[in-house]
Coordinates of C-alpha atoms in Angstrom, one line a residue:
Chain A
M1 CA 2.7 18.4 20.5
R2 CA 5.5 15.9 21.2
I3 CA 5.4 12.7 19.1
E4 CA 6.7 9.6 20.7
A5 CA 6.8 6.2 19.1
K6 CA 8.1 3.2 21.0
D7 CA 8.8 -0.2 19.4
L8 CA 6.1 0.5 16.8
T9 CA 5.6 -2.5 14.5
F10 CA 3.2 -2.8 11.7
T11 CA 2.3 -5.8 9.5
Y12 CA 0.3 -5.4 6.4
S13 CA -1.1 -8.8 6.0
K14 CA -3.0 -9.7 9.2
K15 CA -2.7 -13.4 8.9
S16 CA 1.0 -14.0 8.6
K17 CA 3.1 -12.2 11.1
A18 CA 6.1 -13.2 9.1
I19 CA 9.0 -10.7 9.4
S20 CA 9.1 -10.3 5.6
N21 CA 5.6 -8.7 5.7
R22 CA 6.5 -6.1 8.3
A23 CA 6.3 -2.6 7.0
L24 CA 7.5 -1.3 10.3
E25 CA 9.7 -3.1 12.9
N26 CA 10.3 -1.8 16.4
V27 CA 10.4 1.9 15.3
S28 CA 11.3 4.1 18.2
L29 CA 11.4 7.8 17.5
C30 CA 10.8 11.0 19.3
I31 CA 9.9 14.2 17.5
E32 CA 9.9 17.3 19.8
E33 CA 7.6 20.2 19.4
G34 CA 9.1 22.9 17.1
E35 CA 11.2 20.6 15.0
F36 CA 11.4 20.6 11.2
F37 CA 11.9 16.9 10.9
G38 CA 12.9 15.1 7.7
I39 CA 12.2 11.4 7.0
I40 CA 14.2 9.8 4.3
G41 CA 14.4 6.3 2.9
Q42 CA 14.0 4.2 -0.2
T43 CA 10.6 3.5 -1.6
G44 CA 9.0 0.8 0.5
S45 CA 11.2 1.5 3.6
G46 CA 8.1 2.2 5.7
K47 CA 8.2 6.0 5.8
T48 CA 4.7 6.5 4.6
T49 CA 3.4 3.8 6.8
F50 CA 5.0 5.5 9.8
V51 CA 3.6 8.9 9.1
Q52 CA 0.1 7.6 8.4
H53 CA 0.1 6.4 12.0
L54 CA 0.6 9.9 13.3
N55 CA -3.0 11.0 12.6
G56 CA -4.6 7.6 13.0
L57 CA -5.1 6.8 9.3
I58 CA -3.4 3.6 10.2
R59 CA -4.2 2.4 13.7
V60 CA -1.5 0.9 15.9
Q61 CA -1.9 -2.8 15.9
K62 CA -2.3 -5.0 18.9
D63 CA 0.8 -5.6 20.9
S64 CA 2.8 -3.7 18.4
G65 CA 4.4 -0.9 20.5
S66 CA 3.0 2.4 21.5
L67 CA 2.5 5.8 19.9
S68 CA 1.5 9.1 21.4
V69 CA 1.0 12.4 19.8
G70 CA 0.7 15.2 22.3
E71 CA -2.1 14.2 24.7
F72 CA -3.5 11.6 22.3
D73 CA -2.6 8.0 23.1
L74 CA -3.0 6.2 19.8
T75 CA -2.5 2.8 21.4
A76 CA -5.7 3.2 23.3
K77 CA -8.8 1.7 21.7
K78 CA -10.8 4.9 22.3
C79 CA -9.0 7.8 20.7
D80 CA -10.7 10.9 19.5
L81 CA -9.5 10.6 15.9
K82 CA -11.4 13.7 14.8
A83 CA -9.8 16.0 17.3
L84 CA -6.4 14.4 16.5
R85 CA -6.8 14.9 12.8
S86 CA -7.8 18.5 13.2
R87 CA -4.5 19.1 14.9
V88 CA -2.2 16.9 12.8
G89 CA -2.6 18.0 9.2
M90 CA -1.5 15.6 6.5
V91 CA -0.6 16.6 2.9
F92 CA -0.3 13.6 0.7
Q93 CA 1.8 13.0 -2.4
Y94 CA 0.1 14.9 -5.3
P95 CA -2.4 16.5 -3.0
E96 CA -4.1 18.1 -6.1
Y97 CA -5.7 14.8 -6.8
Q98 CA -8.0 15.2 -3.7
L99 CA -9.8 18.3 -5.0
F100 CA -13.5 17.7 -5.6
A101 CA -15.7 20.6 -4.8
E102 CA -17.4 23.0 -7.2
T103 CA -15.5 26.0 -6.1
V104 CA -12.1 26.6 -4.5
K105 CA -13.7 28.1 -1.5
D106 CA -15.9 25.0 -0.9
D107 CA -12.9 22.7 -1.3
V108 CA -10.7 24.6 1.2
A109 CA -13.6 24.8 3.6
F110 CA -14.2 21.1 3.5
G111 CA -11.9 20.3 6.5
L112 CA -13.2 23.2 8.4
R113 CA -16.8 22.1 8.0
N114 CA -15.9 18.6 9.1
F115 CA -13.9 19.5 12.2
K116 CA -15.5 22.7 13.4
K117 CA -19.2 22.5 12.7
E118 CA -20.2 25.4 15.0
L119 CA -18.3 28.0 13.1
S120 CA -20.2 31.0 11.8
L121 CA -20.2 31.7 8.1
E122 CA -18.1 34.9 8.6
E123 CA -15.5 33.1 10.6
E124 CA -15.4 30.3 8.1
E125 CA -14.8 32.7 5.3
R126 CA -12.2 34.6 7.3
R127 CA -10.3 31.3 7.9
V128 CA -10.6 30.1 4.3
K129 CA -9.4 33.5 3.0
L130 CA -6.4 33.4 5.4
A131 CA -5.5 29.8 4.3
I132 CA -5.7 30.7 0.6
E133 CA -3.6 33.9 1.1
T134 CA -1.1 32.0 3.2
V135 CA -0.4 29.6 0.3
G136 CA 0.2 32.7 -1.9
L137 CA -3.0 32.9 -3.9
N138 CA -5.4 35.8 -4.5
Y139 CA -8.6 35.0 -2.6
E140 CA -11.0 37.2 -4.4
E141 CA -9.7 36.1 -7.8
I142 CA -9.8 32.4 -7.1
K143 CA -12.5 31.7 -4.6
D144 CA -15.4 31.1 -7.0
K145 CA -13.4 29.2 -9.7
S146 CA -13.6 25.5 -10.1
P147 CA -10.5 23.9 -8.7
F148 CA -10.2 21.9 -12.0
E149 CA -9.6 25.0 -14.2
L150 CA -6.5 26.0 -12.2
S151 CA -3.0 25.3 -13.2
G152 CA -1.1 22.4 -11.7
G153 CA 0.9 24.6 -9.2
Q154 CA -2.3 26.4 -8.2
K155 CA -4.1 23.2 -7.6
R156 CA -1.5 22.0 -5.3
R157 CA -1.6 25.2 -3.3
V158 CA -5.3 25.1 -3.0
A159 CA -5.1 21.5 -1.8
I160 CA -2.6 22.5 0.8
A161 CA -4.8 25.4 1.8
G162 CA -7.5 22.8 2.4
V163 CA -5.2 21.1 4.9
I164 CA -3.8 24.1 6.8
V165 CA -7.2 25.8 7.1
T166 CA -7.8 24.1 10.4
E167 CA -4.5 25.5 11.7
P168 CA -2.9 22.2 12.6
E169 CA -0.1 22.2 15.1
V170 CA 1.7 19.4 13.3
L171 CA 1.9 19.2 9.6
V172 CA 3.0 16.0 7.9
L173 CA 3.9 16.2 4.2
D174 CA 4.6 13.2 2.1
E175 CA 6.8 14.1 -0.9
P176 CA 5.3 17.5 -1.3
V177 CA 7.8 18.8 -3.8
A178 CA 7.6 15.8 -6.2
G179 CA 6.9 17.0 -9.7
L180 CA 7.6 20.7 -9.0
D181 CA 10.1 22.7 -11.0
P182 CA 13.0 24.3 -9.1
V183 CA 11.2 27.7 -8.6
G184 CA 8.1 25.9 -7.5
K185 CA 10.2 23.8 -5.1
R186 CA 11.9 26.9 -3.6
D187 CA 8.6 28.8 -3.3
F188 CA 7.0 25.7 -1.6
M189 CA 9.8 25.5 1.0
K190 CA 9.4 29.2 1.7
L191 CA 5.8 28.6 2.3
L192 CA 6.6 25.8 4.8
H193 CA 9.0 28.1 6.7
R194 CA 6.3 30.7 6.8
L195 CA 3.9 28.2 8.3
H196 CA 6.5 26.9 10.7
A197 CA 6.9 30.5 11.9
S198 CA 3.2 30.9 12.6
F199 CA 0.7 28.3 13.8
V200 CA 2.4 25.1 12.6
K201 CA 4.7 24.1 15.4
T202 CA 6.1 20.9 14.0
I203 CA 6.7 20.0 10.4
I204 CA 7.4 16.4 9.4
L205 CA 8.7 16.1 5.8
V206 CA 8.9 12.7 4.0
T207 CA 11.1 13.1 1.0
H208 CA 13.6 11.6 -1.4
D209 CA 15.3 14.9 -2.0
M210 CA 18.4 15.1 0.2
N211 CA 19.0 18.8 -0.7
V212 CA 15.6 19.7 0.7
V213 CA 16.5 17.9 3.9
S214 CA 19.9 19.5 4.4
E215 CA 18.6 22.9 3.5
N216 CA 15.5 22.9 5.8
C217 CA 15.5 20.2 8.4
T218 CA 16.7 20.5 12.0
R219 CA 16.9 16.7 12.4
C220 CA 16.1 13.8 10.2
A221 CA 15.7 10.0 10.4
I222 CA 16.6 7.4 7.8
F223 CA 14.2 4.5 7.3
S224 CA 15.4 1.3 5.9
H225 CA 13.4 -1.9 5.5
G226 CA 10.9 -0.8 8.1
K227 CA 13.5 0.1 10.7
I228 CA 15.1 3.3 11.7
H229 CA 18.6 3.2 10.5
S230 CA 19.8 6.4 12.1
V231 CA 18.5 9.7 13.5
G232 CA 20.4 13.0 13.8
S233 CA 21.1 16.4 12.4
P234 CA 21.6 16.5 8.6
K235 CA 25.3 17.1 9.3
E236 CA 25.5 13.8 11.3
I237 CA 23.4 11.9 8.9
F238 CA 25.1 12.9 5.8
S239 CA 28.7 12.4 7.1
N240 CA 28.6 8.8 6.2
Y241 CA 28.5 8.8 2.4
E242 CA 29.3 5.1 1.8
Q243 CA 26.6 3.9 4.1
L244 CA 23.9 6.1 2.5
I245 CA 24.9 4.9 -1.0
E246 CA 24.6 1.3 0.3
L247 CA 21.1 2.1 1.4
G248 CA 20.2 3.3 -2.0
L249 CA 20.1 7.0 -0.9
D250 CA 22.2 9.9 -1.8
I251 CA 23.8 12.9 0.0
P252 CA 23.1 16.6 -0.7
V253 CA 25.2 18.6 -3.1
T254 CA 26.8 20.5 -0.2
A255 CA 27.8 17.4 1.6
Y256 CA 29.3 16.1 -1.6
L257 CA 31.3 19.2 -2.3
E258 CA 32.5 19.3 1.3
R259 CA 33.8 15.8 0.9
E260 CA 35.5 16.6 -2.4
L261 CA 37.1 19.8 -0.9
K262 CA 38.4 17.8 2.0
K263 CA 40.2 15.5 -0.4
L264 CA 41.9 18.7 -1.7
G265 CA 42.9 19.6 1.8
I266 CA 40.3 22.3 2.3
D267 CA 38.3 21.7 5.4
V268 CA 34.8 23.2 5.3
D269 CA 32.7 22.5 8.4
S270 CA 29.3 23.9 7.5
D271 CA 25.9 22.8 8.6
L272 CA 25.2 21.8 5.0
T273 CA 22.8 24.6 4.1
E274 CA 23.7 26.3 0.9
S275 CA 24.3 29.7 2.4
D276 CA 26.4 28.5 5.3
F277 CA 28.4 26.2 3.0
A278 CA 29.1 29.1 0.6
D279 CA 30.2 31.4 3.4
K280 CA 32.5 28.9 5.0
T281 CA 33.9 27.7 1.7
A282 CA 34.8 31.2 0.7
K283 CA 36.4 31.8 4.1
A284 CA 38.3 28.5 4.0
I285 CA 39.7 29.2 0.5
V286 CA 40.5 32.8 1.1
G287 CA 41.8 32.0 4.6
G288 CA 43.9 29.2 3.2
K289 CA 45.6 31.6 0.7
Q290 CA 46.4 34.0 3.3
Chain B
M1 CA -9.5 -1.5 0.6
K2 CA -6.5 -3.8 0.2
D3 CA -8.7 -6.8 1.1
V4 CA -10.9 -6.4 -2.0
T5 CA -9.8 -9.1 -4.3
F6 CA -11.1 -9.0 -7.8
G7 CA -10.5 -12.0 -9.9
Q8 CA -9.3 -14.5 -7.4
F9 CA -6.7 -16.1 -9.6
F10 CA -4.6 -18.7 -7.7
P11 CA -1.4 -19.2 -9.6
A12 CA -0.1 -22.7 -9.6
Q13 CA 1.4 -25.3 -12.0
S14 CA -1.3 -27.9 -12.7
F15 CA -3.2 -29.8 -15.3
V16 CA -6.2 -27.5 -14.9
H17 CA -4.1 -24.3 -15.0
K18 CA -2.4 -25.4 -18.2
L19 CA -5.7 -26.0 -20.0
D20 CA -6.6 -23.6 -22.9
A21 CA -8.6 -20.7 -21.6
R22 CA -11.2 -21.1 -24.4
I23 CA -11.7 -24.7 -23.5
K24 CA -12.0 -23.9 -19.9
I25 CA -14.6 -21.3 -20.5
L26 CA -16.7 -23.6 -22.7
L27 CA -16.3 -26.5 -20.3
S28 CA -17.4 -24.4 -17.4
I29 CA -20.5 -23.4 -19.2
A30 CA -21.1 -27.1 -20.1
F31 CA -20.7 -28.0 -16.5
M32 CA -23.2 -25.5 -15.4
V33 CA -25.6 -26.8 -18.0
A34 CA -25.1 -30.3 -16.7
V35 CA -25.8 -29.2 -13.2
F36 CA -29.1 -27.6 -14.3
M37 CA -30.0 -30.6 -16.3
V38 CA -30.0 -32.8 -13.2
Q39 CA -33.6 -33.5 -12.3
A40 CA -34.7 -33.3 -8.7
F41 CA -34.7 -36.6 -6.8
Q42 CA -31.6 -37.8 -8.6
F43 CA -28.9 -37.9 -6.0
M44 CA -26.5 -39.7 -8.2
G45 CA -26.4 -36.7 -10.6
F46 CA -25.4 -34.3 -7.8
V47 CA -22.9 -36.8 -6.4
A48 CA -21.3 -37.0 -9.8
C49 CA -21.1 -33.2 -10.2
L50 CA -19.8 -32.8 -6.7
L51 CA -17.2 -35.5 -7.3
F52 CA -16.2 -33.7 -10.5
V53 CA -15.7 -30.4 -8.6
L54 CA -13.6 -32.2 -5.9
V55 CA -11.4 -33.9 -8.5
V56 CA -10.8 -30.7 -10.5
T57 CA -10.0 -28.8 -7.3
A58 CA -7.5 -31.5 -6.3
L59 CA -6.0 -31.6 -9.8
A60 CA -5.7 -27.8 -9.8
K61 CA -3.8 -27.8 -6.5
V62 CA -6.1 -25.0 -5.2
P63 CA -6.9 -25.1 -1.5
F64 CA -10.5 -26.3 -1.1
G65 CA -11.2 -23.4 1.4
K66 CA -10.5 -20.9 -1.4
V67 CA -13.0 -22.6 -3.6
L68 CA -15.6 -22.6 -0.9
R69 CA -15.0 -19.0 -0.1
S70 CA -16.7 -18.1 -3.4
I71 CA -20.0 -19.2 -2.0
K72 CA -19.8 -16.7 0.8
G73 CA -20.6 -13.8 -1.6
I74 CA -23.9 -15.3 -2.7
L75 CA -24.9 -17.0 0.5
F76 CA -27.8 -14.7 0.9
F77 CA -29.1 -15.5 -2.6
I78 CA -28.9 -19.2 -1.9
V79 CA -30.7 -19.0 1.4
F80 CA -33.3 -16.6 -0.2
S81 CA -34.1 -19.0 -3.0
A82 CA -34.3 -22.0 -0.7
V83 CA -36.6 -20.2 1.6
L84 CA -38.9 -19.2 -1.3
Q85 CA -39.1 -22.9 -2.3
L86 CA -39.8 -23.9 1.2
L87 CA -42.6 -21.4 1.7
F88 CA -44.3 -21.4 -1.6
N89 CA -44.1 -24.9 -2.9
K90 CA -47.6 -26.3 -2.0
N91 CA -47.3 -29.7 -3.7
G92 CA -46.8 -32.9 -1.8
T93 CA -47.8 -33.8 1.7
T94 CA -47.9 -31.2 4.4
L95 CA -45.3 -31.6 7.0
W96 CA -45.9 -28.5 9.1
H97 CA -48.6 -25.9 9.1
W98 CA -48.9 -22.6 11.0
K99 CA -51.3 -19.8 9.9
F100 CA -50.4 -19.1 6.3
I101 CA -47.1 -21.0 6.3
T102 CA -47.2 -24.4 4.9
I103 CA -44.2 -26.6 4.5
T104 CA -44.5 -29.7 2.4
D105 CA -42.1 -32.5 1.8
K106 CA -41.7 -31.6 -1.8
G107 CA -40.9 -28.0 -0.9
L108 CA -38.3 -29.2 1.5
L109 CA -36.7 -31.5 -1.1
N110 CA -36.8 -28.7 -3.8
A111 CA -35.2 -26.3 -1.4
G112 CA -32.4 -28.8 -0.8
F113 CA -31.9 -29.2 -4.6
I114 CA -31.9 -25.5 -5.2
I115 CA -29.1 -25.2 -2.6
C116 CA -27.1 -28.0 -4.3
K117 CA -27.6 -26.6 -7.8
I118 CA -26.6 -23.0 -7.1
T119 CA -23.7 -24.1 -4.9
L120 CA -22.4 -26.4 -7.6
V121 CA -22.7 -23.7 -10.3
V122 CA -20.9 -21.2 -8.3
L123 CA -18.2 -23.7 -7.4
G124 CA -17.7 -24.4 -11.1
A125 CA -17.5 -20.8 -12.0
S126 CA -15.0 -20.0 -9.3
L127 CA -12.9 -22.9 -10.4
L128 CA -12.6 -21.2 -13.7
T129 CA -11.5 -17.9 -12.2
L130 CA -9.3 -19.5 -9.7
T131 CA -7.3 -21.4 -12.3
T132 CA -7.3 -18.9 -15.2
S133 CA -5.7 -15.5 -15.0
P134 CA -8.1 -12.5 -15.9
V135 CA -5.9 -11.8 -18.9
D136 CA -6.3 -15.3 -20.2
I137 CA -10.0 -15.2 -19.6
A138 CA -10.2 -12.0 -21.6
D139 CA -8.1 -13.5 -24.4
G140 CA -10.3 -16.6 -24.3
I141 CA -13.5 -14.6 -24.6
E142 CA -12.1 -12.6 -27.5
S143 CA -11.2 -15.8 -29.3
L144 CA -14.6 -17.3 -28.6
M145 CA -16.4 -14.2 -29.8
Y146 CA -14.5 -14.2 -33.0
P147 CA -17.4 -15.5 -35.1
L148 CA -19.3 -12.4 -34.2
K149 CA -17.1 -10.5 -36.6
W150 CA -19.4 -11.8 -39.3
I151 CA -22.1 -9.4 -38.0
K152 CA -19.5 -6.6 -37.8
F153 CA -19.3 -6.8 -34.0
P154 CA -16.0 -5.1 -32.9
V155 CA -14.6 -8.1 -31.2
H156 CA -11.0 -6.9 -30.8
E157 CA -12.0 -3.6 -29.4
F158 CA -14.4 -5.2 -27.0
A159 CA -11.6 -7.5 -25.8
L160 CA -9.3 -4.5 -25.5
I161 CA -11.8 -2.7 -23.3
M162 CA -12.1 -5.8 -21.1
S163 CA -8.4 -6.2 -20.6
I164 CA -7.8 -2.5 -20.0
A165 CA -10.6 -2.6 -17.4
L166 CA -9.0 -5.6 -15.7
R167 CA -5.6 -4.0 -15.8
F168 CA -6.8 -0.8 -14.1
I169 CA -8.7 -2.4 -11.3
P170 CA -5.7 -2.6 -8.9
T171 CA -4.6 0.9 -9.9
L172 CA -7.9 2.4 -9.2
L173 CA -8.2 0.5 -5.9
D174 CA -4.9 2.0 -4.8
E175 CA -6.0 5.4 -5.9
T176 CA -9.3 5.0 -4.0
D177 CA -7.4 4.0 -0.9
R178 CA -5.2 7.1 -1.2
I179 CA -8.1 9.5 -1.8
I180 CA -10.1 8.0 1.1
K181 CA -7.1 8.6 3.4
A182 CA -6.6 12.1 2.1
Q183 CA -10.2 13.0 2.8
K184 CA -10.2 11.2 6.1
A185 CA -7.2 13.4 7.1
R186 CA -9.4 16.4 6.3
G187 CA -12.1 15.0 8.7
A188 CA -14.3 13.2 6.3
N189 CA -16.3 10.5 8.0
F190 CA -17.4 7.4 6.1
E191 CA -18.3 5.2 9.0
S192 CA -21.2 6.8 10.7
G193 CA -24.6 8.2 9.8
N194 CA -27.5 6.7 7.8
V195 CA -27.3 5.4 4.3
F196 CA -27.9 8.8 2.7
K197 CA -25.3 10.5 4.8
R198 CA -22.8 7.8 3.9
A199 CA -23.6 8.0 0.2
K200 CA -23.1 11.8 0.4
A201 CA -19.8 11.3 2.2
L202 CA -18.5 9.4 -0.8
V203 CA -18.8 12.4 -3.2
P204 CA -15.3 13.7 -2.1
V205 CA -13.9 10.3 -3.0
L206 CA -15.8 9.6 -6.2
I207 CA -15.2 12.9 -8.0
P208 CA -11.4 12.8 -7.7
L209 CA -11.5 9.1 -8.6
L210 CA -13.5 9.8 -11.7
I211 CA -11.3 12.7 -12.7
S212 CA -8.2 10.6 -12.3
A213 CA -9.7 7.7 -14.2
F214 CA -10.3 10.1 -17.2
R215 CA -6.8 11.4 -16.8
R216 CA -5.4 7.9 -16.9
A217 CA -7.5 7.0 -19.9
E218 CA -6.2 10.0 -21.8
E219 CA -2.6 9.2 -20.9
L220 CA -3.1 5.6 -21.9
A221 CA -4.7 6.6 -25.2
D222 CA -1.7 8.9 -25.9
A223 CA 0.8 6.2 -25.0
M224 CA -1.0 3.8 -27.4
D225 CA -1.1 6.4 -30.1
A226 CA 2.6 7.1 -29.6
R227 CA 3.3 3.5 -30.3
C228 CA 1.1 3.5 -33.4
Y229 CA -1.5 1.2 -32.1
S230 CA -4.3 0.8 -34.6
G231 CA -7.0 -1.7 -33.8
S232 CA -7.1 -5.3 -34.9
K233 CA -5.9 -5.2 -38.4
N234 CA -2.9 -7.4 -39.0
R235 CA -2.1 -7.7 -35.3
T236 CA -0.4 -10.8 -34.1
K237 CA -0.5 -12.3 -30.7
Y238 CA 2.4 -12.6 -28.3
K239 CA 0.8 -15.5 -26.6
K240 CA -0.8 -17.9 -29.1
M241 CA -3.5 -20.2 -27.7
R242 CA -3.0 -23.8 -28.7
L243 CA -5.1 -26.8 -28.0
T244 CA -3.2 -29.8 -26.5
W245 CA -3.9 -33.3 -25.4
R246 CA -4.9 -31.9 -22.0
D247 CA -7.8 -30.1 -23.6
A248 CA -8.9 -33.3 -25.3
I249 CA -8.9 -35.2 -22.0
A250 CA -10.8 -32.4 -20.2
T251 CA -13.4 -32.3 -22.9
L252 CA -13.9 -36.0 -22.8
V253 CA -14.3 -36.0 -19.0
V254 CA -16.9 -33.2 -19.1
G255 CA -18.6 -34.8 -22.0
G256 CA -18.8 -38.0 -20.0
L257 CA -20.3 -36.1 -17.1
I258 CA -23.0 -34.6 -19.3
T259 CA -23.8 -38.0 -20.9
G260 CA -24.1 -39.5 -17.4
V261 CA -26.5 -36.9 -16.3
V262 CA -28.6 -37.2 -19.5
F263 CA -28.5 -41.0 -19.1
L264 CA -29.8 -40.7 -15.5
N265 CA -32.5 -38.4 -16.7
I266 CA -33.6 -40.8 -19.3
T267 CA -33.6 -43.8 -17.0
G268 CA -35.5 -41.8 -14.4
F269 CA -38.0 -40.7 -17.0
L270 CA -38.4 -44.3 -18.2
A271 CA -38.8 -45.6 -14.7
V272 CA -41.7 -43.1 -14.2
V273 CA -43.3 -43.9 -17.5
L274 CA -43.1 -47.6 -17.4

């Protein structure tokens, strides 16, 4: 599903349309199907407000631009939000705080039961099992446990299983790696790539972690004060170190190293992923000596 | 969810805002007593009370619309009591009669007075909450309850519970908002269905909310422990409440109002007797 926002504006307080109250201002952005899209920006820059528009949690306000997700026109008054939400999954920050059911199985099945009521019990179980196994947990071992007796990492996985169980085409994640240790982070990103390779066609990742962006995203957008500052590949975005610092952001380690190496006269032109950077740096240094 | 305002404090720099919270609480209670003391058929009493509310509102620099808005919440209650008076007061001369419904002149008058009384009481209470921050009110109540210590009532702990509850309301509202959104994203539907269905739909919101409230309580307890918090013994206050000339003036004015109402009652009573 292609996502297209045009001049999207959002004001939190309904009464005053004052510019200072605007969480979003004339945001125009196109996200093609198949992208692994990163959204970065300071706290309060409007990233979360923007992504919550994508599945209709926040409705497009009157005369405030247009937004379409696939065949869904979110500007229209009548929009089948249920169908939309089953196809655009959303993982919130600290998703483990949304668990509520008595067993892991019931919790994961919650979305399925809401969206696809006609499903047979066997089909439901098959899908729940698939979702739990996709997030890397053992179904038989965990299905009848209470979600509250799991460890923090397991809870988060179960919560994510509860979102992907409906096999959404677009998956939006708001700070999904916050509070995870390095291994947990890496495992989590691997999981996202696995999903991206199967039924999830588009992944939209809201994050503060520039390394996650450079390592995984095909393109990214910088939000600043409710506006889009720039859109492009990580390489393009992170080439302007000074501007990013000015916006209160940072650049990934690889971009930083590349910059420092350039000062030493070693020109490494990688795509900023760790493996590519390592390869090209090695080549540049060895090549330089020769 | 953002529209839910609890404690409608309207910050401003004014005579009323600067009054001591304890005095304000006591005077609000006194004002309500005065309103209830006004006997029916004494317009002057109501006029005086209304005038008082208007003057205080003006002094407090609070927009009058904000004060009036507090009535909205109990509008049903006001109308309900007035209708009861209207229908079931059988004294006085009959004005209108239809089957079992009888409306008398006294009923009509009483209904009018009930409306005036409740409205004035609510206006007085909302003036208190509009001009006093929740924290100050909690502090004031603690100070006013101090005498209860004689009967071993844990005043300080009670006040602490109050201020913690107040402090966590916005936090829990934010949390509720987030959980509702998360469950909506998973297809939860809070808007349709009958009452029971809607109540059941709230379970996926209430359970995570309850759990997070307990988690927060535990974290707060740990944080307080880590800073060696230990109840009320030898604790000093950062903000000491002091009575000033303002409080004296306010007390005099409210005292005057009550005296006036009592005086009106006595003259009214004498007029009837003599």
